Short mmCIF file of C-alpha atoms (C1' of nucleotides) in Angstrom, two decimals:
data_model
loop_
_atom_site.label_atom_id
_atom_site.label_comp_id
_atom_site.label_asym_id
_atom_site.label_seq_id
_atom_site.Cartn_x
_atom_site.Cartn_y
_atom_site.Cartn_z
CA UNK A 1 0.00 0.00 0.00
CA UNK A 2 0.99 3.02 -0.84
CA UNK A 3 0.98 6.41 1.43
CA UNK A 4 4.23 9.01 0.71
CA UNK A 5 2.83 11.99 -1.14
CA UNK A 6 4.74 10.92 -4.20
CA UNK A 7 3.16 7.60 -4.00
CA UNK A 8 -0.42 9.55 -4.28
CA UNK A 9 0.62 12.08 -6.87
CA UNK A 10 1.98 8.92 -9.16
CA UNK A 11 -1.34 6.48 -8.77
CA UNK A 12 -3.00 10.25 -9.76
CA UNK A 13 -1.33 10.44 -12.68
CA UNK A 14 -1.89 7.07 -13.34
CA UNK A 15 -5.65 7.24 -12.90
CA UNK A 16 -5.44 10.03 -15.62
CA UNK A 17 -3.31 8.13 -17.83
CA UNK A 18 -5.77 4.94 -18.03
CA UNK A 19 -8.84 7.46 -18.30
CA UNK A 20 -6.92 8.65 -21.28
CA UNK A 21 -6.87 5.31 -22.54
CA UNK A 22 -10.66 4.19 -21.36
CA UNK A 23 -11.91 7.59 -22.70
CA UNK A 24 -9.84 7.15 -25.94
CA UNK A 25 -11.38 3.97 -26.71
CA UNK A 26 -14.95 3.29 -25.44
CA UNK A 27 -15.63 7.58 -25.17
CA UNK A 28 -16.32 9.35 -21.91
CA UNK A 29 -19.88 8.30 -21.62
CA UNK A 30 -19.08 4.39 -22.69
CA UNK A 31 -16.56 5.00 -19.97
CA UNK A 32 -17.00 3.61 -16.65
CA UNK A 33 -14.94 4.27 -13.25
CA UNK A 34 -14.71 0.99 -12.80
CA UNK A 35 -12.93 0.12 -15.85
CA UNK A 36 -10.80 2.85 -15.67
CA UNK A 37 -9.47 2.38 -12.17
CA UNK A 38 -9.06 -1.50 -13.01
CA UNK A 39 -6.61 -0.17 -15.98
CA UNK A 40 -5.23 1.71 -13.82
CA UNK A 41 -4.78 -1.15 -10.85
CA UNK A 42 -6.75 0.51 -8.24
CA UNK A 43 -9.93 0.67 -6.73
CA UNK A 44 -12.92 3.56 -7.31
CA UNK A 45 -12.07 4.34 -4.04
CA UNK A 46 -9.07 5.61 -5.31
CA UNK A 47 -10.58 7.50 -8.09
CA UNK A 48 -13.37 8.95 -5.91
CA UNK A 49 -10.44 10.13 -2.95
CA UNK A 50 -8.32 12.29 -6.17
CA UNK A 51 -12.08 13.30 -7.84
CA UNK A 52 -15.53 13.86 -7.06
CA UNK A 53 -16.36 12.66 -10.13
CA UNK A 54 -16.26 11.22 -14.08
CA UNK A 55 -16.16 15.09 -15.29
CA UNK A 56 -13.87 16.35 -12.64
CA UNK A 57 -11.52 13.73 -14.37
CA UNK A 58 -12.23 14.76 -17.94
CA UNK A 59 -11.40 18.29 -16.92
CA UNK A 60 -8.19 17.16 -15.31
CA UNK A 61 -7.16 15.39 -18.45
CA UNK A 62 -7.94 18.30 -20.10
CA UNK A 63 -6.30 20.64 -18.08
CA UNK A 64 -2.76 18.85 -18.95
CA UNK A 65 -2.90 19.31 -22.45
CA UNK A 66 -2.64 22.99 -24.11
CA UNK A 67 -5.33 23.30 -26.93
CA UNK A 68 -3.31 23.71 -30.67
CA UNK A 69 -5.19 27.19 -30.79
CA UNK A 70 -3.95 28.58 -27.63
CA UNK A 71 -0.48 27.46 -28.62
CA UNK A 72 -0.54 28.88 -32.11
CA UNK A 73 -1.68 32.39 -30.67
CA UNK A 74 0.90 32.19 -27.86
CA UNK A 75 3.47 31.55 -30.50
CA UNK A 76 2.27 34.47 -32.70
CA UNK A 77 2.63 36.95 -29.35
CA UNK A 78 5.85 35.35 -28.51
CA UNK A 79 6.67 36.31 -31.81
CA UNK A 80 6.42 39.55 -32.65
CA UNK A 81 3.55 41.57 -34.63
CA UNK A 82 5.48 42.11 -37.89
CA UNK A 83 4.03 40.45 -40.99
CA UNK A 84 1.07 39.05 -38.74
CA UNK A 85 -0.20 36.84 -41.62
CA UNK A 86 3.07 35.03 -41.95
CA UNK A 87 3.07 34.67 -37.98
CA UNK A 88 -0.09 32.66 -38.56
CA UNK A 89 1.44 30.62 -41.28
CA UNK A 90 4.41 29.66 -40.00
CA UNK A 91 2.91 29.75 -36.33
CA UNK A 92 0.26 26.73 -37.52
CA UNK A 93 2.83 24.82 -39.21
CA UNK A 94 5.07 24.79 -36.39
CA UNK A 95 2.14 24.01 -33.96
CA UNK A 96 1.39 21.06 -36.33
CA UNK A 97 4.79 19.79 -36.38
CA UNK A 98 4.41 19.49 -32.74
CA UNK A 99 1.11 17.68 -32.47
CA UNK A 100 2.52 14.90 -34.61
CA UNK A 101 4.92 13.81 -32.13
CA UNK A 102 2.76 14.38 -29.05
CA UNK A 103 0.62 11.11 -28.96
CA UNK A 104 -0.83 11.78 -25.44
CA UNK A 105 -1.70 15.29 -26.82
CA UNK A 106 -3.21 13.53 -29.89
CA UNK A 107 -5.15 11.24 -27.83
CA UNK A 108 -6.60 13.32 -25.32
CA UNK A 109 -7.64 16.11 -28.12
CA UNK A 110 -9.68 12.85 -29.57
CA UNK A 111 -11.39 12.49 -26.64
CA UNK A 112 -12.57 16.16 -26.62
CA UNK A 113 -13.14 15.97 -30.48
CA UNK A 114 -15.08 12.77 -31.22
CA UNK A 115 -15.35 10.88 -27.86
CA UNK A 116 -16.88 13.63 -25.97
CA UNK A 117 -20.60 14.97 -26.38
CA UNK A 118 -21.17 18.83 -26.87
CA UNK A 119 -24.58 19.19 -25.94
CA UNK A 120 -26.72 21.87 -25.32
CA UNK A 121 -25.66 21.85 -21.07
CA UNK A 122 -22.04 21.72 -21.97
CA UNK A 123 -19.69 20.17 -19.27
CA UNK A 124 -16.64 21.88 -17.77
CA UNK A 125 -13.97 20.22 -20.54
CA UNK A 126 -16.37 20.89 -23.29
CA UNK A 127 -17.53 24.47 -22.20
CA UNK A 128 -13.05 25.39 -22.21
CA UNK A 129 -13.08 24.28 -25.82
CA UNK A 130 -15.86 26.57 -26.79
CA UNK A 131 -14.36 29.35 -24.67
CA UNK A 132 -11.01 28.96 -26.02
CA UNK A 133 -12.20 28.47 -29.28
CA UNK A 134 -13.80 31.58 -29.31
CA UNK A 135 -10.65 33.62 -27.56
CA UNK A 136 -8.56 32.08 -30.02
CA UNK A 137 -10.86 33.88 -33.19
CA UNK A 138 -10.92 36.98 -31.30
CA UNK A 139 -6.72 36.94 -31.12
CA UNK A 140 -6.95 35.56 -35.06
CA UNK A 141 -9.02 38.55 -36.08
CA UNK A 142 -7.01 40.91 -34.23
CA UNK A 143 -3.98 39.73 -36.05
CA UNK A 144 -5.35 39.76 -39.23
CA UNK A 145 -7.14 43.34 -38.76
CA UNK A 146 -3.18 44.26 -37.80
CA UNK A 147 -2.04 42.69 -41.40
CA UNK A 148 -5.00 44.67 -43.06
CA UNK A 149 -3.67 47.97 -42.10
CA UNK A 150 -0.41 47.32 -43.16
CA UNK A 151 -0.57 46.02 -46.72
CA UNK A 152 -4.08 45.67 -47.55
CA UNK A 153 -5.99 41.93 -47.20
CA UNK A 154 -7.12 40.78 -51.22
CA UNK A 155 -10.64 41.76 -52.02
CA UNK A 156 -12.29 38.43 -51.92
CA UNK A 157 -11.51 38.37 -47.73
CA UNK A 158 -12.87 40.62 -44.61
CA UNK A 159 -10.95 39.79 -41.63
CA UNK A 160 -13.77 38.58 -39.70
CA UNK A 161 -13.61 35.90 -42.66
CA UNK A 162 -10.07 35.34 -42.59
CA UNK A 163 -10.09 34.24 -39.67
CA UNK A 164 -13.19 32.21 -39.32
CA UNK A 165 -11.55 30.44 -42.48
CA UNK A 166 -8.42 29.65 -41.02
CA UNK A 167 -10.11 28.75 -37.70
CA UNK A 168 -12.25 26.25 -39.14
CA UNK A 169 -9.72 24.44 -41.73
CA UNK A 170 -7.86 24.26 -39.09
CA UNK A 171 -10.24 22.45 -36.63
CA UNK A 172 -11.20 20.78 -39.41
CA UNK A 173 -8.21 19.15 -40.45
CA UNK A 174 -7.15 17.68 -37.24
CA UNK A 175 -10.93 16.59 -36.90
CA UNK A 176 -10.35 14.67 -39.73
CA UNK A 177 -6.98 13.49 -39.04
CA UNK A 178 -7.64 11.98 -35.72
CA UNK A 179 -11.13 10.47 -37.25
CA UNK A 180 -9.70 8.91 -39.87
CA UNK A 181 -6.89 7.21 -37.48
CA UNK A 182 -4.15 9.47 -38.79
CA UNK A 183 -4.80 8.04 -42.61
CA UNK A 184 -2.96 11.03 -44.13
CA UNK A 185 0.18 12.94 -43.82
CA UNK A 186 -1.14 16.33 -41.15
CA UNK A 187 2.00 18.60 -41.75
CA UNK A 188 2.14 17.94 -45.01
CA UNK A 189 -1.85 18.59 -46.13
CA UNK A 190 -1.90 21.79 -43.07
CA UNK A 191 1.09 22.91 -44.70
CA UNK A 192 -0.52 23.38 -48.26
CA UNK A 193 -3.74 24.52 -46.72
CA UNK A 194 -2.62 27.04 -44.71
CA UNK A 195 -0.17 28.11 -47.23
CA UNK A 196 -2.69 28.37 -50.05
CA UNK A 197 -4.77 30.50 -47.33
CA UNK A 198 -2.54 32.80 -46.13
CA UNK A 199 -1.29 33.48 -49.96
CA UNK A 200 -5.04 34.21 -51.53
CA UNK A 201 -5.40 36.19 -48.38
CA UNK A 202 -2.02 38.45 -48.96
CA UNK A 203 -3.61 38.95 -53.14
CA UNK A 204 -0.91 37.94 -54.43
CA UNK A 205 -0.36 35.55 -57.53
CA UNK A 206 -0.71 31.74 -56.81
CA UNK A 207 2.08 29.83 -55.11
CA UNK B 1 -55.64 4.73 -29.35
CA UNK B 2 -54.03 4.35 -32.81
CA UNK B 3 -54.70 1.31 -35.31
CA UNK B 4 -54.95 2.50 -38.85
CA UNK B 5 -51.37 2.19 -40.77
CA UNK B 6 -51.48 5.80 -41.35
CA UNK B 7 -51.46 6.31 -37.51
CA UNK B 8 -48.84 3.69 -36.61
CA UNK B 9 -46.38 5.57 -39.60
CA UNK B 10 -47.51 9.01 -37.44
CA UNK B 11 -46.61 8.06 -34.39
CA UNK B 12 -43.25 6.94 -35.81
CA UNK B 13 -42.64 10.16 -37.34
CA UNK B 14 -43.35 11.81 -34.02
CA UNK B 15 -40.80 9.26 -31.74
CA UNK B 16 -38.13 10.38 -34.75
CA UNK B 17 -38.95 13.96 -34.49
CA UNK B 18 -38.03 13.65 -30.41
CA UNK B 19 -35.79 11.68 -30.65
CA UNK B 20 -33.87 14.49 -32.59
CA UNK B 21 -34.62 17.14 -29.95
CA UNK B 22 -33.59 15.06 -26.86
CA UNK B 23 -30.60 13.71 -28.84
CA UNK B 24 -30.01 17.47 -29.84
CA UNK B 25 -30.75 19.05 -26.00
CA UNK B 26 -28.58 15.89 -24.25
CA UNK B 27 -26.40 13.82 -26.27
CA UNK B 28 -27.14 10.71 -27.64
CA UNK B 29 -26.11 8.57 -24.53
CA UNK B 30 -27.48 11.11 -22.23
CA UNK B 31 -30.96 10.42 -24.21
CA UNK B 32 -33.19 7.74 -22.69
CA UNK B 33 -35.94 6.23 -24.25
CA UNK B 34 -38.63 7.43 -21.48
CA UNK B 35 -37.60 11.08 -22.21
CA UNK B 36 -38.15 10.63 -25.85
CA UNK B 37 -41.49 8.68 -25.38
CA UNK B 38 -42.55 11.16 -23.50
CA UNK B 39 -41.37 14.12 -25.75
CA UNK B 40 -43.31 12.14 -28.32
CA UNK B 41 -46.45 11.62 -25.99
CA UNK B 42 -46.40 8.17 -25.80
CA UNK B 43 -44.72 5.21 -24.37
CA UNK B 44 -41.30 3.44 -24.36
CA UNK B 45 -44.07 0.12 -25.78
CA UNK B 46 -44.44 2.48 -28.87
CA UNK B 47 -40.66 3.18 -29.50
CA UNK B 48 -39.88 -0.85 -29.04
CA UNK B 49 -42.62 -1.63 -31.22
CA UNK B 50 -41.06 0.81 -33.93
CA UNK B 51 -37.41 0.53 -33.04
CA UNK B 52 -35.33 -2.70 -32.22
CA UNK B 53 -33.25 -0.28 -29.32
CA UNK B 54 -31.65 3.47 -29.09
CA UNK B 55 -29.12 2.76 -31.75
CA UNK B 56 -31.61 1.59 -34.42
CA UNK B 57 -33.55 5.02 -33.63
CA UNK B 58 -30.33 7.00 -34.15
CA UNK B 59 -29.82 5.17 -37.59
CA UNK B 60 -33.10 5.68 -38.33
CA UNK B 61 -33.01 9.56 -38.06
CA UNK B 62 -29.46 9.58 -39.76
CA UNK B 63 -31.20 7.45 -42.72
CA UNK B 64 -33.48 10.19 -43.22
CA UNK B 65 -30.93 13.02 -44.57
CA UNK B 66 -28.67 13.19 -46.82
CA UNK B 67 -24.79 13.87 -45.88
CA UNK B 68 -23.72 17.14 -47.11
CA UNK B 69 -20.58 15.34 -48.98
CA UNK B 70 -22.76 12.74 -50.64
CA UNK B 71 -25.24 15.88 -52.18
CA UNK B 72 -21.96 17.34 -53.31
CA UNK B 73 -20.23 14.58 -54.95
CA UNK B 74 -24.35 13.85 -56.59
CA UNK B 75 -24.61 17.24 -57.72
CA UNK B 76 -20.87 17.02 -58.83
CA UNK B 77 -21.81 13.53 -61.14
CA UNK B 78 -25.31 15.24 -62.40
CA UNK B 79 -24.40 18.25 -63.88
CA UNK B 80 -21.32 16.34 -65.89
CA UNK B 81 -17.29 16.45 -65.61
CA UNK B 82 -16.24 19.73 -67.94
CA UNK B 83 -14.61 21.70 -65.26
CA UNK B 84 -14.08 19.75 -62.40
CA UNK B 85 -12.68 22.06 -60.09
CA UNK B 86 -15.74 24.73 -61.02
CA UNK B 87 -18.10 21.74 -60.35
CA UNK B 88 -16.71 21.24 -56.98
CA UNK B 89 -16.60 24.98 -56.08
CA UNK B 90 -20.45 25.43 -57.38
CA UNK B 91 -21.48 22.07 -55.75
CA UNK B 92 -20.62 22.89 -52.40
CA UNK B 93 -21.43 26.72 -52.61
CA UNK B 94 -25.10 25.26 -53.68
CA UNK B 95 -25.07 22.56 -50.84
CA UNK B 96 -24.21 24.83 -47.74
CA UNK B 97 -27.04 26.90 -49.23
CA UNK B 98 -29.64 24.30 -48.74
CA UNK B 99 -28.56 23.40 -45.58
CA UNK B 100 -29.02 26.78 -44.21
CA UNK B 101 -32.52 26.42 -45.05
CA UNK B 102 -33.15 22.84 -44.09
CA UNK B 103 -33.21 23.27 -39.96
CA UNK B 104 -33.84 19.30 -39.41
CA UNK B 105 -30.94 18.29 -41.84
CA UNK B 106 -28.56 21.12 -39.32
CA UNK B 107 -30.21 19.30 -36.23
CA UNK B 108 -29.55 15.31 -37.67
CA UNK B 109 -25.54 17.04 -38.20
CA UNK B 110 -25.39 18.16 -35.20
CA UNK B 111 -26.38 15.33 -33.42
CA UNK B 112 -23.91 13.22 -35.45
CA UNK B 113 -20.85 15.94 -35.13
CA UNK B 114 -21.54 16.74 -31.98
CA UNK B 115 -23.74 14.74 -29.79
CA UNK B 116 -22.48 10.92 -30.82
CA UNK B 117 -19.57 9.91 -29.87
CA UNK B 118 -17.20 8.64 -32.40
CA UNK B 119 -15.03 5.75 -30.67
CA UNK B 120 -13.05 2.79 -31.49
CA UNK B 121 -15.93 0.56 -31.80
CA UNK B 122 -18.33 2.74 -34.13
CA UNK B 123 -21.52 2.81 -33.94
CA UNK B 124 -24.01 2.18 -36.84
CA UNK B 125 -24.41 5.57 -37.35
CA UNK B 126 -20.90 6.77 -36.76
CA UNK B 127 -19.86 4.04 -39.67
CA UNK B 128 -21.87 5.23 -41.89
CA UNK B 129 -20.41 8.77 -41.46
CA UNK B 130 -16.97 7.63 -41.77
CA UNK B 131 -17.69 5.73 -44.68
CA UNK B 132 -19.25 8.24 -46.53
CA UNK B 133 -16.28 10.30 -45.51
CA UNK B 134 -14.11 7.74 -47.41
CA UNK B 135 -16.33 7.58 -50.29
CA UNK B 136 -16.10 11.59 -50.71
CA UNK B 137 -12.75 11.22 -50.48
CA UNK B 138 -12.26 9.12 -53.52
CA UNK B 139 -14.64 10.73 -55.59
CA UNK B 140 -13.33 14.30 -54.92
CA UNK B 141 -9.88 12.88 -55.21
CA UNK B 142 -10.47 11.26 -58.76
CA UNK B 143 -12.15 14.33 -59.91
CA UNK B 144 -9.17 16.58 -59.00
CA UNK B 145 -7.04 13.78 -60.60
CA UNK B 146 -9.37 14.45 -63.82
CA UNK B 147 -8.53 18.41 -63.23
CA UNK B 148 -4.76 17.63 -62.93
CA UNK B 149 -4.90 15.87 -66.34
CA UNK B 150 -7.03 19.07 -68.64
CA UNK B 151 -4.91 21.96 -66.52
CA UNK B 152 -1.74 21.22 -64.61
CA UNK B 153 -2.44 21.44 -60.70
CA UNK B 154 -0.87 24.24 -59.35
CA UNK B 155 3.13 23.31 -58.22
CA UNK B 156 2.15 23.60 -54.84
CA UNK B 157 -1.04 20.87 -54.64
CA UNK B 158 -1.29 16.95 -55.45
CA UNK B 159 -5.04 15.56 -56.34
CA UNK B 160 -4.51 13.61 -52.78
CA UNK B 161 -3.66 16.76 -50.98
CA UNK B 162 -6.35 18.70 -52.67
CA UNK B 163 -9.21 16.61 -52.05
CA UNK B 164 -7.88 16.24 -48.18
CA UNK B 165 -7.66 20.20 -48.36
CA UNK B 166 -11.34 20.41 -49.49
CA UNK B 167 -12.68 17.61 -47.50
CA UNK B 168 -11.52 19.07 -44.21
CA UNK B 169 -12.10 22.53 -44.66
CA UNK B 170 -15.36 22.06 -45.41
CA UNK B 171 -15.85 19.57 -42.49
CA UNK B 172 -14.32 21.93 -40.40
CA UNK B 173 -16.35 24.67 -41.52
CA UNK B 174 -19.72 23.01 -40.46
CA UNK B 175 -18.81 21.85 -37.44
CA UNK B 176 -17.50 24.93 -36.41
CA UNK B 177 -20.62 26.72 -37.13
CA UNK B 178 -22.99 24.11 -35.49
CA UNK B 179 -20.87 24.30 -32.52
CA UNK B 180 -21.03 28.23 -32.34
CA UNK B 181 -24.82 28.10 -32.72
CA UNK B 182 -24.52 29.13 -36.42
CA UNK B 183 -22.89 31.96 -34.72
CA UNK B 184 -21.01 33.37 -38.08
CA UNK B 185 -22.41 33.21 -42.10
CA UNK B 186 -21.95 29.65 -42.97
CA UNK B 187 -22.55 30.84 -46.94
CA UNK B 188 -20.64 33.54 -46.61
CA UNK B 189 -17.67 32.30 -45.30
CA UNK B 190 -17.70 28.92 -47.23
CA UNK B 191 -17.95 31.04 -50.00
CA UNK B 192 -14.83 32.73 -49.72
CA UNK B 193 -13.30 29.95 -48.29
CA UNK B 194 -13.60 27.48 -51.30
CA UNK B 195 -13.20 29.97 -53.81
CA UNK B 196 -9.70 30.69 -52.50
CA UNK B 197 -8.58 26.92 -51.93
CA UNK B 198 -10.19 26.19 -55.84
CA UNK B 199 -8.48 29.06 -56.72
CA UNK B 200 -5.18 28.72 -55.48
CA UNK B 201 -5.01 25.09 -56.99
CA UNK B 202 -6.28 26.42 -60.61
CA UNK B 203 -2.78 28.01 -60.40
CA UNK B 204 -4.54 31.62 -61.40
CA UNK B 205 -3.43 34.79 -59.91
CA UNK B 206 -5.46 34.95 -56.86
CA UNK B 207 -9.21 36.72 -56.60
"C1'" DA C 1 5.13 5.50 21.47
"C1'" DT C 2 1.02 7.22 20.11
"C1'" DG C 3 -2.51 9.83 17.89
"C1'" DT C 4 -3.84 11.60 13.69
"C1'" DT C 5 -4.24 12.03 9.01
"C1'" DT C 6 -3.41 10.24 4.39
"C1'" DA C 7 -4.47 7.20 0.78
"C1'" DC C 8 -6.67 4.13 -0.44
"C1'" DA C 9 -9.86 -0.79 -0.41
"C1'" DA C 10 -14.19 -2.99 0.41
"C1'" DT C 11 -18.95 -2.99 1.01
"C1'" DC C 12 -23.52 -1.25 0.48
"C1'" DA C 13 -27.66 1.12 -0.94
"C1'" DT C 14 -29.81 3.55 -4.59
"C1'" DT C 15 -30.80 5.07 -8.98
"C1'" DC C 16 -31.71 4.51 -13.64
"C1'" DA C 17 -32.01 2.75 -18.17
"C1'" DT C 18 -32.85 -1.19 -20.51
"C1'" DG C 19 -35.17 -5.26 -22.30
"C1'" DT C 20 -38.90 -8.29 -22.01
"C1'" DA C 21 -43.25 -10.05 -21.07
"C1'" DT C 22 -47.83 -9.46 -20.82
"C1'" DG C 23 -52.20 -6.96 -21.14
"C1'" DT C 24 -55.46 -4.19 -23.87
"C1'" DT C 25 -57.67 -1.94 -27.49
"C1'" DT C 26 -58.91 -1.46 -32.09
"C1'" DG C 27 -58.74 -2.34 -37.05
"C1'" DT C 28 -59.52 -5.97 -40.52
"C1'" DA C 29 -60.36 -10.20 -42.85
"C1'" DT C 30 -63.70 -13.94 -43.17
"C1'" DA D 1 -70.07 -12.18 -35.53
"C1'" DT D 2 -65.74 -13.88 -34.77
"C1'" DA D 3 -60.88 -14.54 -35.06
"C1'" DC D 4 -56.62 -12.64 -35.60
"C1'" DA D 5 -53.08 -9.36 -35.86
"C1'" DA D 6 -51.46 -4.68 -35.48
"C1'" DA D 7 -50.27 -0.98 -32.36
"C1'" DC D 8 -49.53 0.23 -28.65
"C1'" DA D 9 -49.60 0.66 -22.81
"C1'" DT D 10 -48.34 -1.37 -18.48
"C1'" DA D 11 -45.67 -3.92 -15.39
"C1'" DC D 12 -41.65 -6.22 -14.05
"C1'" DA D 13 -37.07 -8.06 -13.84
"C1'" DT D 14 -32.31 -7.19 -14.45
"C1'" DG D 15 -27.84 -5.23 -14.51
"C1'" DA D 16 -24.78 -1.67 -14.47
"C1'" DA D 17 -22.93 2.52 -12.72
"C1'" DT D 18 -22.95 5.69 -9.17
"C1'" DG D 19 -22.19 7.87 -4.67
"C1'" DA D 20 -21.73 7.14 0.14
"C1'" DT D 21 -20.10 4.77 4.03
"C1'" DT D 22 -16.97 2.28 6.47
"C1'" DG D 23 -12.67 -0.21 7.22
"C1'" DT D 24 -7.59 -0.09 7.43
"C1'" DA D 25 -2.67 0.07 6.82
"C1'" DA D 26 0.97 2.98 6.55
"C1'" DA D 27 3.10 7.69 6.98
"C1'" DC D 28 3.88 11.53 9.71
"C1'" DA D 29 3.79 14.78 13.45
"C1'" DT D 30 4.28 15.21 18.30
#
DNA sequence: ATGTTTACAATCATTCATGTATGTTTGTAT
DNA sequence: ATACAAACATACATGAATGATTGTAAACAT
């Protein structure tokens, strides 16, 4: 039996790692305690003493991971303001990159995208994606209202556009990605994409 | 009491059209029959008599619209194969269109994006989506291929990466605005969005 | 050395959804 | 008029997951 605070912090994170697993393959509501403590080679009782509950869990999982959209605005403040539409470009290819080798970040972004129900009374892990979601166009459109001013965007876009465009392929593509068991090559097709996007939005000729 | 055929297909009508609000309000698996009986004003009897369980009710609904992909690749096919890249851009301009318009088809989407949980061990329904994912896939794919052969791709796209582009940004794009509550212009934006990405691959100087 | 708290395990009661079985009413065919 | 089947409602039995309670061994402070 374990009982030095190290001991407790380690069957925690172990708790979370097998509700990454559980969650990852049955979803959170196929998921049951039960299942995930005997992954994890405990008891409820241990689950129940480091969480109140199933959701308090999900959050915690979620808490450990950094959403790709936080990091890709982080990386455009961290960054510098100059050429803001090439900070976006470079700043999703790079967060990409990332992603690709981060299988526990993979797996737990799965879980929030396709094994975890957004319904209309959100829960605490699902409510943060909508939040940050929404923060994250707020920074986008900022950015790209910043690269307007400068040189102006191309006709076709408004940057309330732009960046609902960029926001969604974005999304989209990892949706897809992760649905379709990592079938195609993410850097590579997010590289193109965003590429493509960022170019039509600057106006100038193709590639 | 019901008895004529014309009554039994009513009732079964109604049980769907619940069955799509509590699905929509709580999540598939936070849906149980008794709330949908009694959204539908009758029994869990009448839903057993129509339904073999939940998931065959959730199959049922999904039966009942048409995928946005599959009306794009159908409306791609009918109106012939001069053009592909035009076709595609017109096809799914026209298709986000009617789905604006068509509030049951958004609800049926968003229970399937949103509210089902895609896992390792896929539901009916969830197959189905993925499947037709696939199927888009191809088709889009071997219509860019068809593209590639009249015009040269632009340097920077393949047919593969193309179709993946396409595929997910539209993907994206919906599921982004269902999870906003249609908070942006899904026309509007689509718009601009696939008119840049066909753009960009015709290899033209952009807008 | 001892009391107290930590970190769990084990047990229990309750809820809740499901599936099934059975009852009941009404059309419909003969 | 009667028999049968369709279209449900009602009642029940079951199992699974939950949350709460209690037990307990080891760590730690005193």
């Amino acid at each position: 039996m374990r009982r030095t605070k190290e001991d407790a912090a380690r069957t925690r994170e172990e708790v979370l790692a097998a509700a990454a697993e559980i969650f990852y393959e049955n979803g959170v509501s196929g998921s049951s305690l039960e299942k995930i403590a005997q992954r994890a080679g405990v008891t409820r009782g241990a689950i129940y003493w480091h969480f109140k509950d199933k959701a308090e869990v999900l959050t915690a999982l979620h808490r450990e991971i950094r959403l790709p959209q936080e990091t890709i605005v982080d990386y455009a403040i961290a960054h510098g303001h100059d050429d803001p539409l090439g900070l976006i470009e470079n700043a999703t290819i790079e967060v990409l990159q990332i992603l690709v080798n981060d299988e526990h970040q993979q797996r737990v972004f799965a879980i929030m995208i396709l094994g975890c129900e957004f319904t209309e009374h959100l829960s605490d892990a699902a409510q943060r994606i909508v939040t940050a979601n929404a923060e994250m166009f707020g920074k986008l459109q900022k950015l790209i209202e910043m690269a307007d001013e400068r040189s102006r965007l191309a006709p076709l876009w408004t940057a309330d556009a732009a960046a609902r465009a960029i926001q969604c392929s974005m999304n989209g593509l990892l949706a897809e990605w992760l649905r379709s068991g990592k079938s195609f090559p993410l850097v590579d097709v997010g590289e193109r994409l965003v590429r493509s996007l960022i170019h039509s939005m600057r106006g100038e000729t193709s590639n």
